[in-house]
PDB file of C-alpha atoms in Angstrom:
ATOM      1  CA  MET Z1297      -1.544  16.113  64.739  1.00 63.00           C
ATOM      2  CA  GLY Z1298      -4.760  17.819  65.859  1.00 75.00           C
ATOM      3  CA  LYS Z1299      -8.276  17.007  64.705  1.00 76.00           C
ATOM      4  CA  ARG Z1300      -8.342  20.019  62.366  1.00 82.00           C
ATOM      5  CA  ASP Z1301      -5.056  18.957  60.798  1.00 87.00           C
ATOM      6  CA  ARG Z1302      -6.369  15.410  60.273  1.00 87.00           C
ATOM      7  CA  GLU Z1303      -9.581  16.717  58.717  1.00 91.00           C
ATOM      8  CA  ALA Z1304      -7.635  19.088  56.465  1.00 92.00           C
ATOM      9  CA  THR Z1305      -5.257  16.303  55.380  1.00 94.00           C
ATOM     10  CA  ARG Z1306      -8.168  13.960  54.695  1.00 93.00           C
ATOM     11  CA  ALA Z1307      -9.900  16.687  52.659  1.00 92.00           C
ATOM     12  CA  ARG Z1308      -6.707  17.337  50.629  1.00 93.00           C
ATOM     13  CA  LEU Z1309      -6.400  13.612  49.909  1.00 94.00           C
ATOM     14  CA  LEU Z1310     -10.013  13.444  48.712  1.00 91.00           C
ATOM     15  CA  GLU Z1311      -9.531  16.508  46.515  1.00 88.00           C
ATOM     16  CA  ALA Z1312      -6.338  15.112  44.985  1.00 92.00           C
ATOM     17  CA  ALA Z1313      -8.001  11.710  44.475  1.00 89.00           C
ATOM     18  CA  ARG Z1314     -11.049  13.240  42.757  1.00 85.00           C
ATOM     19  CA  LEU Z1315      -8.873  15.029  40.238  1.00 83.00           C
ATOM     20  CA  ARG Z1316      -6.562  12.053  39.588  1.00 86.00           C
ATOM     21  CA  PHE Z1317      -9.380   9.508  39.250  1.00 82.00           C
ATOM     22  CA  ALA Z1318     -11.362  11.859  36.986  1.00 77.00           C
ATOM     23  CA  ARG Z1319      -8.384  12.498  34.704  1.00 79.00           C
ATOM     24  CA  GLU Z1320      -6.716   9.091  34.696  1.00 82.00           C
ATOM     25  CA  GLY Z1321      -9.107   6.458  36.036  1.00 80.00           C
ATOM     26  CA  TYR Z1322      -8.540   3.967  38.824  1.00 83.00           C
ATOM     27  CA  ASP Z1323      -5.802   1.787  37.303  1.00 85.00           C
ATOM     28  CA  ALA Z1324      -3.604   4.638  36.114  1.00 86.00           C
ATOM     29  CA  THR Z1325      -3.757   6.409  39.474  1.00 90.00           C
ATOM     30  CA  SER Z1326      -1.398   5.360  42.240  1.00 94.00           C
ATOM     31  CA  VAL Z1327      -1.693   6.146  45.941  1.00 94.00           C
ATOM     32  CA  ARG Z1328       1.752   7.764  45.654  1.00 96.00           C
ATOM     33  CA  ASP Z1329       0.445  10.111  42.946  1.00 95.00           C
ATOM     34  CA  ILE Z1330      -2.508  11.119  45.108  1.00 95.00           C
ATOM     35  CA  ALA Z1331      -0.379  11.567  48.220  1.00 95.00           C
ATOM     36  CA  GLY Z1332       2.170  13.588  46.248  1.00 96.00           C
ATOM     37  CA  ASP Z1333      -0.567  15.843  44.869  1.00 95.00           C
ATOM     38  CA  ALA Z1334      -1.842  16.360  48.427  1.00 95.00           C
ATOM     39  CA  GLY Z1335       1.682  16.947  49.760  1.00 95.00           C
ATOM     40  CA  VAL Z1336       1.565  14.096  52.290  1.00 95.00           C
ATOM     41  CA  ASP Z1337       3.025  10.635  52.829  1.00 94.00           C
ATOM     42  CA  ALA Z1338       1.250   7.801  50.963  1.00 94.00           C
ATOM     43  CA  GLY Z1339       0.807   5.916  54.241  1.00 94.00           C
ATOM     44  CA  LEU Z1340      -1.843   8.435  55.261  1.00 94.00           C
ATOM     45  CA  ILE Z1341      -4.148   7.140  52.534  1.00 95.00           C
ATOM     46  CA  PHE Z1342      -4.189   3.762  54.243  1.00 95.00           C
ATOM     47  CA  ARG Z1343      -4.591   5.384  57.655  1.00 94.00           C
ATOM     48  CA  TYR Z1344      -7.600   7.499  56.629  1.00 95.00           C
ATOM     49  CA  PHE Z1345      -9.244   5.282  54.021  1.00 95.00           C
ATOM     50  CA  GLY Z1346      -7.912   1.753  54.526  1.00 95.00           C
ATOM     51  CA  ASN Z1347      -7.102   1.184  50.866  1.00 93.00           C
ATOM     52  CA  LYS Z1348      -7.203   2.722  47.404  1.00 91.00           C
ATOM     53  CA  LYS Z1349     -10.636   1.222  46.636  1.00 88.00           C
ATOM     54  CA  ARG Z1350     -12.284   2.879  49.649  1.00 91.00           C
ATOM     55  CA  LEU Z1351     -10.617   6.168  48.743  1.00 91.00           C
ATOM     56  CA  PHE Z1352     -11.981   5.822  45.201  1.00 86.00           C
ATOM     57  CA  ASP Z1353     -15.482   5.043  46.488  1.00 84.00           C
ATOM     58  CA  GLU Z1354     -15.522   8.045  48.787  1.00 87.00           C
ATOM     59  CA  ALA Z1355     -13.911  10.367  46.259  1.00 84.00           C
ATOM     60  CA  THR Z1356     -16.514   9.535  43.592  1.00 76.00           C
ATOM     61  CA  ALA Z1357     -19.605   9.488  45.842  1.00 76.00           C
ATOM     62  CA  ASP Z1358     -21.207  12.768  44.858  1.00 65.00           C
ATOM     63  CA  ILE Z1359     -24.699  12.223  43.435  1.00 58.00           C
ATOM     64  CA  PRO Z1360     -26.747  15.223  44.573  1.00 59.00           C
ATOM     65  CA  ALA Z1361     -29.068  14.289  47.426  1.00 57.00           C
ATOM     66  CA  ASP Z1362     -31.752  16.786  46.372  1.00 65.00           C
ATOM     67  CA  LEU Z1363     -31.993  15.609  42.768  1.00 71.00           C
ATOM     68  CA  LEU Z1364     -35.381  13.995  43.339  1.00 73.00           C
ATOM     69  CA  ASP Z1365     -36.799  16.906  45.367  1.00 80.00           C
ATOM     70  CA  GLY Z1366     -39.177  19.200  43.548  1.00 85.00           C
ATOM     71  CA  PRO Z1367     -41.954  19.045  40.966  1.00 87.00           C
ATOM     72  CA  GLU Z1368     -41.993  15.897  38.821  1.00 86.00           C
ATOM     73  CA  GLU Z1369     -42.261  17.879  35.602  1.00 86.00           C
ATOM     74  CA  GLU Z1370     -38.902  19.547  36.404  1.00 88.00           C
ATOM     75  CA  LEU Z1371     -36.998  16.311  37.144  1.00 87.00           C
ATOM     76  CA  VAL Z1372     -35.353  16.115  33.727  1.00 88.00           C
ATOM     77  CA  ALA Z1373     -34.265  19.750  33.980  1.00 87.00           C
ATOM     78  CA  ARG Z1374     -32.753  19.068  37.419  1.00 85.00           C
ATOM     79  CA  MET Z1375     -30.912  16.083  35.924  1.00 84.00           C
ATOM     80  CA  VAL Z1376     -29.561  18.244  33.113  1.00 86.00           C
ATOM     81  CA  ARG Z1377     -28.357  20.796  35.671  1.00 84.00           C
ATOM     82  CA  SER Z1378     -26.660  18.032  37.666  1.00 78.00           C
ATOM     83  CA  VAL Z1379     -25.161  15.954  34.862  1.00 76.00           C
ATOM     84  CA  VAL Z1380     -24.408  18.639  32.283  1.00 79.00           C
ATOM     85  CA  PHE Z1381     -24.144  22.040  33.969  1.00 79.00           C
ATOM     86  CA  ALA Z1382     -23.154  21.551  37.619  1.00 72.00           C
ATOM     87  CA  ASP Z1383     -19.815  22.940  38.721  1.00 69.00           C
ATOM     88  CA  TRP Z1384     -17.694  19.798  38.905  1.00 67.00           C
ATOM     89  CA  THR Z1385     -14.327  21.553  39.217  1.00 69.00           C
ATOM     90  CA  ARG Z1386     -13.566  19.182  42.087  1.00 66.00           C
ATOM     91  CA  TYR Z1387     -13.427  16.496  39.382  1.00 65.00           C
ATOM     92  CA  GLY Z1388     -11.493  18.453  36.801  1.00 67.00           C
ATOM     93  CA  GLY Z1389     -14.744  19.890  35.429  1.00 65.00           C
ATOM     94  CA  GLU Z1390     -16.432  16.531  34.787  1.00 64.00           C
ATOM     95  CA  HIS Z1391     -19.286  14.729  36.533  1.00 66.00           C
ATOM     96  CA  PRO Z1392     -18.020  12.063  39.014  1.00 67.00           C
ATOM     97  CA  LEU Z1393     -19.655   9.460  36.796  1.00 70.00           C
ATOM     98  CA  VAL Z1394     -16.907  10.163  34.241  1.00 68.00           C
ATOM     99  CA  ALA Z1395     -14.243   9.140  36.791  1.00 64.00           C
ATOM    100  CA  MET Z1396     -16.153   5.935  37.378  1.00 69.00           C
ATOM    101  CA  LEU Z1397     -16.509   5.336  33.632  1.00 71.00           C
ATOM    102  CA  ARG Z1398     -12.737   5.725  33.200  1.00 69.00           C
ATOM    103  CA  SER Z1399     -12.395   3.021  35.837  1.00 69.00           C
ATOM    104  CA  SER Z1400     -15.085   0.685  34.524  1.00 69.00           C
ATOM    105  CA  ALA Z1401     -12.660  -2.122  33.715  1.00 72.00           C
ATOM    106  CA  HIS Z1402     -13.289  -3.271  37.280  1.00 73.00           C
ATOM    107  CA  GLU Z1403     -16.467  -5.292  37.802  1.00 78.00           C
ATOM    108  CA  ASP Z1404     -17.152  -3.719  41.198  1.00 78.00           C
ATOM    109  CA  THR Z1405     -16.956  -0.242  39.641  1.00 73.00           C
ATOM    110  CA  ARG Z1406     -19.278  -1.271  36.790  1.00 75.00           C
ATOM    111  CA  GLN Z1407     -21.695  -2.668  39.380  1.00 79.00           C
ATOM    112  CA  ARG Z1408     -21.524   0.567  41.382  1.00 75.00           C
ATOM    113  CA  ILE Z1409     -22.180   2.655  38.245  1.00 75.00           C
ATOM    114  CA  ARG Z1410     -25.135   0.426  37.398  1.00 77.00           C
ATOM    115  CA  GLU Z1411     -26.552   0.672  40.926  1.00 77.00           C
ATOM    116  CA  GLU Z1412     -26.104   4.438  41.234  1.00 73.00           C
ATOM    117  CA  VAL Z1413     -27.392   5.273  37.770  1.00 74.00           C
ATOM    118  CA  CYS Z1414     -30.292   2.832  37.965  1.00 76.00           C
ATOM    119  CA  SER Z1415     -31.341   3.616  41.528  1.00 76.00           C
ATOM    120  CA  THR Z1416     -31.139   7.363  41.030  1.00 76.00           C
ATOM    121  CA  TYR Z1417     -31.599   8.614  37.499  1.00 79.00           C
ATOM    122  CA  VAL Z1418     -33.247   5.714  35.683  1.00 87.00           C
ATOM    123  CA  SER Z1419     -35.583   4.764  38.514  1.00 89.00           C
ATOM    124  CA  ALA Z1420     -36.863   8.319  38.889  1.00 87.00           C
ATOM    125  CA  LEU Z1421     -37.491   8.607  35.152  1.00 91.00           C
ATOM    126  CA  GLU Z1422     -39.138   5.200  34.989  1.00 93.00           C
ATOM    127  CA  ASN Z1423     -41.591   6.293  37.682  1.00 90.00           C
ATOM    128  CA  LEU Z1424     -42.601   9.205  35.444  1.00 90.00           C
ATOM    129  CA  ALA Z1425     -42.859   7.257  32.196  1.00 91.00           C
ATOM    130  CA  GLU Z1426     -46.150   5.916  30.986  1.00 84.00           C
ATOM    131  CA  GLY Z1427     -46.611   2.608  29.180  1.00 85.00           C
ATOM    132  CA  ASP Z1428     -45.344  -0.960  29.224  1.00 89.00           C
ATOM    133  CA  ASP Z1429     -41.796  -0.183  28.137  1.00 94.00           C
ATOM    134  CA  ALA Z1430     -41.217   2.580  30.726  1.00 94.00           C
ATOM    135  CA  GLY Z1431     -37.904   1.034  31.813  1.00 93.00           C
ATOM    136  CA  LEU Z1432     -36.500   1.048  28.294  1.00 95.00           C
ATOM    137  CA  ARG Z1433     -37.570   4.637  27.652  1.00 95.00           C
ATOM    138  CA  ALA Z1434     -36.148   5.765  31.015  1.00 93.00           C
ATOM    139  CA  GLU Z1435     -32.808   4.131  30.141  1.00 92.00           C
ATOM    140  CA  LEU Z1436     -32.810   5.740  26.696  1.00 94.00           C
ATOM    141  CA  LEU Z1437     -33.375   9.178  28.198  1.00 94.00           C
ATOM    142  CA  SER Z1438     -30.699   8.551  30.836  1.00 89.00           C
ATOM    143  CA  ALA Z1439     -28.220   7.471  28.166  1.00 89.00           C
ATOM    144  CA  TRP Z1440     -28.968  10.581  26.156  1.00 92.00           C
ATOM    145  CA  LEU Z1441     -28.425  12.872  29.177  1.00 89.00           C
ATOM    146  CA  VAL Z1442     -25.164  11.158  30.137  1.00 84.00           C
ATOM    147  CA  GLY Z1443     -24.048  11.389  26.499  1.00 88.00           C
ATOM    148  CA  ILE Z1444     -24.752  15.120  26.472  1.00 90.00           C
ATOM    149  CA  GLY Z1445     -22.685  15.508  29.638  1.00 84.00           C
ATOM    150  CA  ILE Z1446     -19.763  13.552  28.184  1.00 82.00           C
ATOM    151  CA  LEU Z1447     -19.837  15.345  24.833  1.00 87.00           C
ATOM    152  CA  ARG Z1448     -19.958  18.707  26.599  1.00 85.00           C
ATOM    153  CA  SER Z1449     -17.301  18.146  29.291  1.00 79.00           C
ATOM    154  CA  VAL Z1450     -14.983  15.398  28.052  1.00 78.00           C
ATOM    155  CA  VAL Z1451     -15.116  15.717  24.274  1.00 85.00           C
ATOM    156  CA  ALA Z1452     -16.009  19.443  24.329  1.00 86.00           C
ATOM    157  CA  THR Z1453     -17.926  19.387  21.064  1.00 94.00           C
ATOM    158  CA  PRO Z1454     -18.240  22.996  19.851  1.00 96.00           C
ATOM    159  CA  ALA Z1455     -21.990  23.582  20.032  1.00 96.00           C
ATOM    160  CA  LEU Z1456     -22.541  21.757  23.344  1.00 93.00           C
ATOM    161  CA  ALA Z1457     -19.495  23.323  24.972  1.00 90.00           C
ATOM    162  CA  LYS Z1458     -20.913  26.794  24.221  1.00 94.00           C
ATOM    163  CA  ALA Z1459     -24.544  25.939  25.017  1.00 94.00           C
ATOM    164  CA  ASP Z1460     -26.209  26.918  28.250  1.00 92.00           C
ATOM    165  CA  LEU Z1461     -29.312  25.501  29.906  1.00 90.00           C
ATOM    166  CA  ASP Z1462     -31.632  27.859  28.022  1.00 91.00           C
ATOM    167  CA  ASP Z1463     -30.172  26.673  24.710  1.00 93.00           C
ATOM    168  CA  LEU Z1464     -30.837  23.042  25.575  1.00 93.00           C
ATOM    169  CA  ALA Z1465     -34.172  23.469  27.386  1.00 90.00           C
ATOM    170  CA  PRO Z1466     -36.594  23.200  24.438  1.00 92.00           C
ATOM    171  CA  HIS Z1467     -34.764  20.198  22.978  1.00 94.00           C
ATOM    172  CA  VAL Z1468     -34.498  18.449  26.326  1.00 92.00           C
ATOM    173  CA  ALA Z1469     -38.187  19.032  27.014  1.00 91.00           C
ATOM    174  CA  ALA Z1470     -39.197  17.702  23.576  1.00 93.00           C
ATOM    175  CA  VAL Z1471     -37.101  14.528  23.822  1.00 95.00           C
ATOM    176  CA  ALA Z1472     -38.139  13.909  27.436  1.00 93.00           C
ATOM    177  CA  GLU Z1473     -41.804  14.344  26.559  1.00 93.00           C
ATOM    178  CA  GLY Z1474     -41.437  12.001  23.595  1.00 94.00           C
ATOM    179  CA  LEU Z1475     -39.747   9.292  25.650  1.00 94.00           C
ATOM    180  CA  LEU Z1476     -41.709   9.653  28.875  1.00 93.00           C
ATOM    181  CA  GLY Z1477     -45.103  10.254  27.248  1.00 91.00           C
ATOM    182  CA  ARG Z1478     -45.888  13.320  29.345  1.00 89.00           C
ATOM    183  CA  PRO Z1479     -45.001  17.018  29.332  1.00 85.00           C
ATOM    184  CA  MET Z1480     -41.668  17.858  30.952  1.00 85.00           C
ATOM    185  CA  SER Z1481     -40.068  21.235  31.579  1.00 77.00           C
ATOM    186  CA  GLY Z1482     -36.643  21.901  30.124  1.00 66.00           C
ATOM    187  CA  THR Z1483     -35.791  24.431  32.833  1.00 65.00           C
ATOM    188  CA  THR Z1484     -36.134  24.885  36.569  1.00 60.00           C
ATOM    189  CA  GLU Z1485     -36.192  28.091  38.530  1.00 53.00           C
ATOM    190  CA  ALA Z1486     -32.588  29.034  39.283  1.00 46.00           C
TER     191      ALA Z1486
END
């Protein structure tokens, strides 16, 4: 098997794993299911990833690297784009955090969610918040944004499922300003 074939097989396994983990969570997904979806032998998962846990970690590692780049006043809008409106078809249309949440019965997954959410989203918001309880307000805003993403993609509530960024922008800006204590934009330049 050539290098291109190995890379293509590895990519198919990651794609199949993303969809399975997003839909079913870690426990309900077997390596045989993933391999079958990718059209390969299950032994290749162990060859390329070592074990199911490492495959899960790699398949759900997709927090945008550029999330924190740009004007501070547009951070919340960038988060909304990432969490609520990004094209997550690789994960069955849901943010990779949803796959991790479906697998949160495992302590190591809960710890990873905590680390990724806190070190990325919450930390950035806390740095923008003013006042003694900045951490609490940053977590409240983060919870609200994640909740919007879940209601829109997983639950598909009618109004949120139809809403676009422009529909949410004034509400997002108002809540973010109220919680962070400073003006925030609800939109970014596309």
